[in-house]
Coordinates of C-alpha atoms and ligand atoms in Angstrom, one line a residue:
M277 CA -29.6 0.0 53.2
Q278 CA -30.8 -2.3 55.8
T279 CA -29.7 -5.6 56.5
E280 CA -31.9 -8.3 58.5
L281 CA -29.5 -9.6 60.8
E282 CA -30.0 -12.7 63.0
G283 CA -29.4 -14.0 66.7
T284 CA -30.4 -12.3 70.0
E285 CA -31.2 -8.8 70.3
E286 CA -28.1 -8.2 71.8
Q287 CA -25.9 -9.4 69.3
V288 CA -28.3 -7.8 66.4
D289 CA -27.6 -4.4 68.4
E290 CA -23.7 -5.5 68.4
R291 CA -23.7 -6.0 64.2
E292 CA -25.9 -3.4 63.6
A293 CA -23.5 -0.7 65.2
L294 CA -20.4 -2.8 63.7
L295 CA -22.4 -2.0 60.5
E296 CA -23.2 1.5 60.8
D297 CA -19.5 2.3 62.1
A298 CA -18.2 0.7 59.0
R299 CA -20.3 2.2 56.5
A300 CA -19.7 5.6 58.1
R301 CA -16.2 5.1 57.9
I302 CA -15.9 3.5 54.3
E303 CA -18.4 6.9 53.1
D304 CA -15.7 9.2 54.6
A305 CA -12.5 7.5 53.1
G306 CA -11.0 9.4 50.6
D307 CA -9.5 7.3 48.0
A308 CA -9.4 3.6 47.2
D309 CA -6.0 2.8 49.6
A310 CA -8.3 4.4 52.7
V311 CA -11.5 2.2 51.7
K312 CA -9.2 -0.8 51.6
A313 CA -7.7 0.0 55.1
V314 CA -11.1 0.3 56.6
E315 CA -12.2 -3.0 55.0
R316 CA -9.2 -4.7 56.7
D317 CA -10.2 -3.2 60.1
F318 CA -13.5 -5.0 59.8
V319 CA -13.2 -8.2 57.9
G320 CA -9.4 -8.5 58.0
K321 CA -7.8 -11.5 59.7
K322 CA -7.6 -9.4 63.1
G323 CA -10.5 -7.0 62.3
S324 CA -13.8 -6.9 64.5
V325 CA -15.9 -9.3 62.6
S326 CA -13.2 -11.7 63.1
A327 CA -13.2 -11.4 66.5
L328 CA -16.6 -12.2 66.5
M329 CA -16.3 -15.2 64.6
A330 CA -13.7 -16.4 67.0
K331 CA -16.6 -16.2 69.7
I332 CA -18.4 -18.9 68.1
P333 CA -17.2 -21.8 70.1
S334 CA -18.1 -20.0 73.3
L335 CA -21.7 -19.7 72.6
P336 CA -24.7 -22.2 73.6
P337 CA -24.8 -24.4 70.5
E338 CA -28.3 -23.5 69.8
E339 CA -27.3 -20.2 69.0
R340 CA -24.3 -21.1 67.2
R341 CA -26.1 -21.4 63.7
D342 CA -27.7 -18.0 63.6
F343 CA -25.0 -16.2 64.9
G344 CA -22.6 -17.5 62.2
Q345 CA -24.7 -16.7 59.9
G346 CA -25.4 -13.2 61.2
V347 CA -21.8 -12.3 61.3
N348 CA -21.3 -13.7 57.4
E349 CA -24.4 -11.3 56.5
L350 CA -22.5 -8.8 58.3
K351 CA -19.2 -9.1 56.5
R352 CA -20.6 -9.0 53.0
A353 CA -22.4 -5.9 53.7
I354 CA -19.1 -4.0 54.7
Q355 CA -17.3 -5.7 51.6
D356 CA -20.5 -4.7 49.5
A357 CA -20.2 -1.1 50.9
A358 CA -16.4 -1.0 50.3
Q359 CA -16.9 -2.5 46.6
A360 CA -19.7 0.2 45.8
K361 CA -17.5 2.9 47.2
L362 CA -14.4 2.0 45.4
D363 CA -16.7 2.2 42.3
A364 CA -17.7 5.2 43.1
L365 CA -14.3 7.1 43.6
A366 CA -13.0 5.0 40.3
K367 CA -15.9 6.9 38.3
A368 CA -14.9 10.2 39.9
R369 CA -11.5 9.7 38.7
L370 CA -12.6 9.0 35.4
A371 CA -15.1 11.7 35.2
Q372 CA -12.2 14.4 36.5
D373 CA -9.5 12.9 34.1
R374 CA -11.9 13.4 31.0
S375 CA -13.2 17.3 31.7
A376 CA -9.5 18.4 32.8
S377 CA -8.2 16.9 29.2
D378 CA -11.7 18.1 27.4
F379 CA -12.0 14.7 26.6
D380 CA -15.7 14.2 24.7
P381 CA -16.4 10.3 24.0
T382 CA -19.4 11.6 22.0
L383 CA -17.6 13.5 19.4
P384 CA -16.8 11.6 15.9
P385 CA -12.8 10.7 15.5
P386 CA -10.5 13.3 14.2
A387 CA -10.6 12.8 9.9
Q388 CA -7.5 10.9 8.6
A389 CA -5.5 12.6 6.0
R390 CA -5.6 10.0 3.0
G391 CA -3.1 9.7 0.3
S392 CA -4.0 8.6 -3.1
L393 CA -2.5 6.5 -5.8
H394 CA 0.2 8.2 -8.3
P395 CA -1.3 8.5 -11.6
I396 CA 1.6 6.3 -13.3
T397 CA 0.6 3.5 -10.6
Q398 CA -3.1 4.0 -11.5
V399 CA -2.4 3.8 -15.4
T400 CA 0.2 0.6 -14.8
R401 CA -2.5 -1.4 -12.7
E402 CA -5.4 -0.6 -15.4
L403 CA -2.8 -1.8 -18.1
E404 CA -1.8 -4.5 -16.3
D405 CA -5.8 -5.5 -15.9
L406 CA -6.2 -5.1 -19.6
F407 CA -3.1 -7.0 -20.7
E408 CA -3.9 -9.9 -18.3
S409 CA -7.1 -10.0 -19.5
M410 CA -5.9 -10.7 -23.2
G411 CA -3.6 -13.5 -22.0
Y412 CA -0.5 -11.7 -21.5
E413 CA 1.8 -12.4 -18.1
V414 CA 3.1 -9.1 -16.3
L415 CA 6.7 -9.8 -15.7
D416 CA 9.6 -7.6 -13.3
G417 CA 13.1 -6.7 -14.3
P418 CA 16.3 -5.4 -13.0
E419 CA 16.6 -1.5 -12.9
V420 CA 20.5 -2.2 -12.5
E421 CA 21.0 -4.2 -16.0
L422 CA 23.8 -5.9 -17.4
D423 CA 25.4 -4.6 -20.7
F424 CA 24.8 -7.6 -22.3
Y425 CA 20.6 -7.1 -21.8
N426 CA 20.5 -3.7 -22.5
F427 CA 22.4 -3.3 -25.5
E428 CA 24.1 -6.4 -26.7
A429 CA 21.4 -9.0 -27.0
L430 CA 19.3 -6.3 -28.2
N431 CA 21.5 -6.4 -31.3
I432 CA 23.2 -3.3 -30.5
P433 CA 26.9 -3.9 -30.4
S434 CA 29.3 -2.1 -28.4
D435 CA 30.3 0.0 -31.6
H436 CA 26.9 0.7 -32.8
P437 CA 25.7 4.4 -33.2
A438 CA 22.3 3.4 -31.6
R439 CA 24.2 3.4 -28.7
D440 CA 24.3 7.5 -28.7
S441 CA 20.7 7.8 -28.8
Q442 CA 20.2 6.1 -25.2
D443 CA 22.5 8.5 -23.0
T444 CA 23.4 5.9 -20.5
F445 CA 24.3 5.9 -16.8
F446 CA 27.4 3.4 -16.0
C447 CA 27.6 1.7 -13.0
D448 CA 30.9 0.4 -13.0
D449 CA 34.2 1.5 -14.9
A450 CA 34.4 -1.5 -17.0
G451 CA 30.7 -0.2 -18.5
H452 CA 29.1 -4.0 -17.9
L453 CA 26.6 -2.8 -15.1
V454 CA 24.1 0.2 -16.5
M455 CA 20.6 1.7 -15.2
R456 CA 18.7 0.2 -17.6
T457 CA 17.7 2.8 -20.7
H458 CA 14.6 0.9 -21.7
T459 CA 12.3 -2.0 -20.3
S460 CA 13.4 -3.7 -23.5
P461 CA 16.2 -6.0 -21.6
V462 CA 13.3 -7.8 -20.1
Q463 CA 12.6 -9.3 -23.7
I464 CA 15.5 -11.2 -23.4
R465 CA 15.3 -12.3 -19.8
A466 CA 11.4 -13.5 -20.4
M467 CA 12.9 -15.5 -23.6
E468 CA 15.3 -16.8 -21.5
R469 CA 12.8 -18.0 -18.9
L470 CA 9.6 -18.7 -20.6
E471 CA 8.6 -21.5 -23.0
P472 CA 6.9 -20.3 -26.5
P473 CA 4.3 -19.3 -27.0
F474 CA 3.9 -16.4 -24.5
R475 CA 3.0 -12.7 -24.0
V476 CA 4.3 -10.6 -21.5
V477 CA 4.0 -6.7 -20.4
V478 CA 6.8 -5.3 -18.1
P479 CA 6.1 -2.1 -16.4
G480 CA 9.0 -0.4 -14.7
K481 CA 11.5 2.8 -14.3
C482 CA 13.9 3.5 -16.9
F483 CA 16.9 6.0 -16.7
R484 CA 18.8 8.3 -19.1
Q485 CA 21.5 10.7 -18.6
E486 CA 20.2 13.6 -20.9
T487 CA 19.1 17.3 -20.5
T488 CA 15.6 17.3 -19.0
D489 CA 12.7 19.1 -20.5
A490 CA 9.0 19.1 -20.6
T491 CA 9.2 15.8 -22.3
H492 CA 12.3 14.1 -20.8
D493 CA 13.7 13.2 -17.6
H494 CA 16.2 10.9 -16.2
T495 CA 13.9 9.0 -14.7
F496 CA 10.8 7.6 -16.5
H497 CA 8.4 4.7 -17.0
Q498 CA 8.0 2.5 -19.9
M499 CA 5.7 -1.0 -20.3
E500 CA 7.4 -3.2 -22.6
G501 CA 5.2 -5.8 -24.4
L502 CA 6.2 -8.8 -26.2
V503 CA 4.5 -11.8 -28.3
V504 CA 6.5 -14.6 -29.2
G505 CA 4.7 -17.5 -31.4
K506 CA 4.4 -18.7 -34.7
D507 CA 3.9 -17.0 -38.0
I508 CA 3.4 -13.5 -36.1
S509 CA 3.0 -10.5 -38.3
V510 CA 2.7 -6.8 -38.8
A511 CA -0.8 -7.5 -38.9
H512 CA -0.9 -9.1 -35.5
L513 CA 1.0 -6.2 -34.2
I514 CA -1.2 -3.7 -35.4
G515 CA -4.6 -5.2 -34.2
A516 CA -3.0 -5.7 -31.0
M517 CA -1.5 -1.8 -30.5
K518 CA -5.1 -0.7 -31.6
T519 CA -6.7 -2.7 -28.7
L520 CA -4.5 -1.4 -26.5
L521 CA -5.2 2.3 -27.3
E522 CA -8.9 1.9 -27.1
G523 CA -8.2 0.3 -24.2
I524 CA -6.3 3.2 -22.3
F525 CA -8.4 6.0 -24.2
E526 CA -11.8 4.4 -24.1
R527 CA -12.3 6.8 -27.4
E528 CA -11.1 6.6 -30.8
L529 CA -7.8 8.4 -31.2
D530 CA -5.9 10.2 -33.9
V531 CA -2.7 8.1 -34.7
R532 CA -0.5 7.5 -37.1
M533 CA 2.5 4.8 -38.0
R534 CA 5.7 5.8 -39.4
P535 CA 8.9 3.9 -40.0
G536 CA 10.9 3.8 -37.0
F537 CA 14.6 2.6 -36.3
F538 CA 15.1 0.3 -33.5
P539 CA 18.0 -2.3 -33.9
F540 CA 16.2 -5.2 -32.1
V541 CA 12.9 -4.9 -34.5
E542 CA 12.5 -5.6 -38.2
P543 CA 10.6 -3.6 -39.3
G544 CA 10.2 -1.3 -36.7
F545 CA 7.4 1.6 -36.4
E546 CA 6.4 4.6 -34.4
L547 CA 3.1 5.0 -33.6
D548 CA 2.1 8.7 -32.7
A549 CA -0.9 10.2 -31.4
R550 CA -2.1 13.5 -31.7
C551 CA -1.2 16.3 -29.4
P552 CA -4.2 16.9 -27.2
F553 CA -2.4 20.5 -25.9
C554 CA -2.4 22.3 -29.1
R555 CA -3.4 22.7 -32.7
D556 CA -0.3 23.9 -34.3
G557 CA 2.5 23.0 -32.4
C558 CA 3.6 23.4 -28.8
S559 CA 6.5 22.6 -26.3
V560 CA 5.1 18.8 -25.6
C561 CA 4.4 18.3 -29.2
K562 CA 7.9 19.9 -30.3
Q563 CA 5.7 21.9 -32.6
T564 CA 5.1 18.7 -34.6
T565 CA 1.3 18.1 -33.2
W566 CA 2.1 14.5 -33.1
I567 CA 3.4 13.0 -29.8
E568 CA 5.5 9.8 -30.1
L569 CA 3.7 7.1 -27.9
L570 CA 4.5 3.4 -29.3
P571 CA 7.4 2.8 -30.7
C572 CA 6.9 -1.1 -32.2
G573 CA 7.8 -3.7 -34.6
L574 CA 8.6 -7.4 -35.5
V575 CA 11.2 -8.9 -33.1
H576 CA 14.9 -9.1 -34.9
P577 CA 16.0 -12.8 -35.5
N578 CA 19.4 -11.9 -33.6
V579 CA 17.5 -10.9 -30.7
L580 CA 15.5 -14.2 -31.0
R581 CA 18.8 -16.0 -31.3
A582 CA 20.3 -14.0 -28.3
G583 CA 17.1 -15.1 -26.3
G584 CA 17.7 -18.6 -27.1
L585 CA 15.2 -19.2 -29.8
D586 CA 15.2 -20.2 -33.4
P587 CA 14.1 -17.4 -35.5
D588 CA 13.0 -20.1 -38.4
E589 CA 10.5 -21.7 -35.7
W590 CA 9.5 -18.6 -33.8
S591 CA 8.7 -14.9 -34.3
G592 CA 7.2 -12.2 -32.5
F593 CA 6.5 -8.4 -32.0
A594 CA 7.6 -6.1 -29.4
F595 CA 6.4 -2.5 -28.2
G596 CA 7.7 -0.3 -25.8
L597 CA 4.6 1.9 -24.7
G598 CA 5.9 5.2 -23.3
L599 CA 4.0 5.1 -19.7
S600 CA 5.2 8.5 -18.4
R601 CA 4.0 9.7 -21.8
L602 CA 0.8 8.3 -21.8
V603 CA -0.3 9.5 -18.2
M604 CA 0.6 13.1 -19.4
L605 CA -1.6 12.6 -22.3
R606 CA -4.7 11.1 -20.1
E607 CA -4.5 13.5 -17.6
Q608 CA -3.3 16.4 -19.4
I609 CA 0.1 16.9 -17.7
D610 CA 2.3 19.5 -19.3
D611 CA 5.4 18.9 -17.9
I612 CA 7.0 15.2 -17.6
R613 CA 9.1 17.0 -14.3
H614 CA 5.9 16.9 -12.6
M615 CA 5.7 13.3 -12.3
L616 CA 8.6 12.4 -10.2
S617 CA 8.8 15.9 -8.6
G618 CA 6.8 14.5 -5.0
H619 CA 5.0 17.8 -5.2
L620 CA 1.9 17.3 -3.0
R621 CA 0.4 20.2 -5.1
F622 CA 0.7 18.1 -8.1
L623 CA -0.1 14.8 -6.5
E624 CA -3.2 15.8 -4.7
Q625 CA -5.0 16.2 -8.0
F626 CA -5.3 12.8 -8.7
Ligands
LIG840 N1 13.0 0.2 -25.9 C1 12.9 1.1 -27.1 C2 12.9 2.5 -26.6 O1 13.1 2.9 -25.7 C3 11.0 1.2 -27.5 C4 11.0 0.0 -28.2 C5 10.6 -1.1 -27.7 C6 11.0 -0.2 -29.6 C7 10.1 -2.1 -28.0 C8 10.7 -1.3 -30.2 C9 9.9 -2.5 -29.5 O2 13.4 3.5 -27.1

């Protein structure tokens, strides 16, 4: 690199010598600190370039301008050389770090292991969409529930034998607090909160203290449905159940309806679907070839009253879709206990 230096020949020689010296020392510097030290020696306050600057007042006036310009150029040339060396050092250092750690910026990033939604979550979301498109609102309710909502208000008084069919986890000695055994308590909570007419669905976990087998677990999922309006009949109920099942299975399903007893509906029904696992009976269908899927019925007048509604004015239907069973049917899962097992080999299939 050659820099045009101005001034008398002698002065130019002096500056060229300085510049050459500076460049050589910068070139030899092994690290950034050494480069900065060399730069300081030349252009620092007490450096040789500054010493040249100090000479200006003693020069004849006509030489001062050229001399000053020349010294400034010298200063800039030394600073440029120092900066170039610093850049080169940083680059070399980075290259060294990368090769030492096998770092290759051209490789694609490592693949991230991605999770997937639990099949129950998938079906819940699908059903929420389906019901919302039919004007239903999605509600939530507590999993630890008062006896009043779980039983009493649903027309199941404390001495009623129907309590025996719902083996209950009690949360306190007095028996006022229970793990909800079904999503039906949210029927009452909905009546208390909403102005009829209304339609709601309530997906959620339920708990029963029972011996587990292929179709029973202590924790399972239901989706409650409740429609309250004027003059609701069994025809409305059947129409809604048909739409619901066709929406879920996207095909015609072999179903049957038979009377079923639940204290909070009158009349009450059991809607069963043909077992997809067998032709003549298996452990999933308990050798019946049918799977109980959708208990339902017209809301009992006592339940409307408990929810603060006048049964002479309002009527409704309710259903309790077995979400866990539905997922089993749809995904051909032959044991409900896989569902909450947390086993990756099970979950990775969805
Ligand atoms: N809650 C009932 C159960 O879990 C199911 C049901 C809901 C029945 C709504 C009728 C109407 O057994």
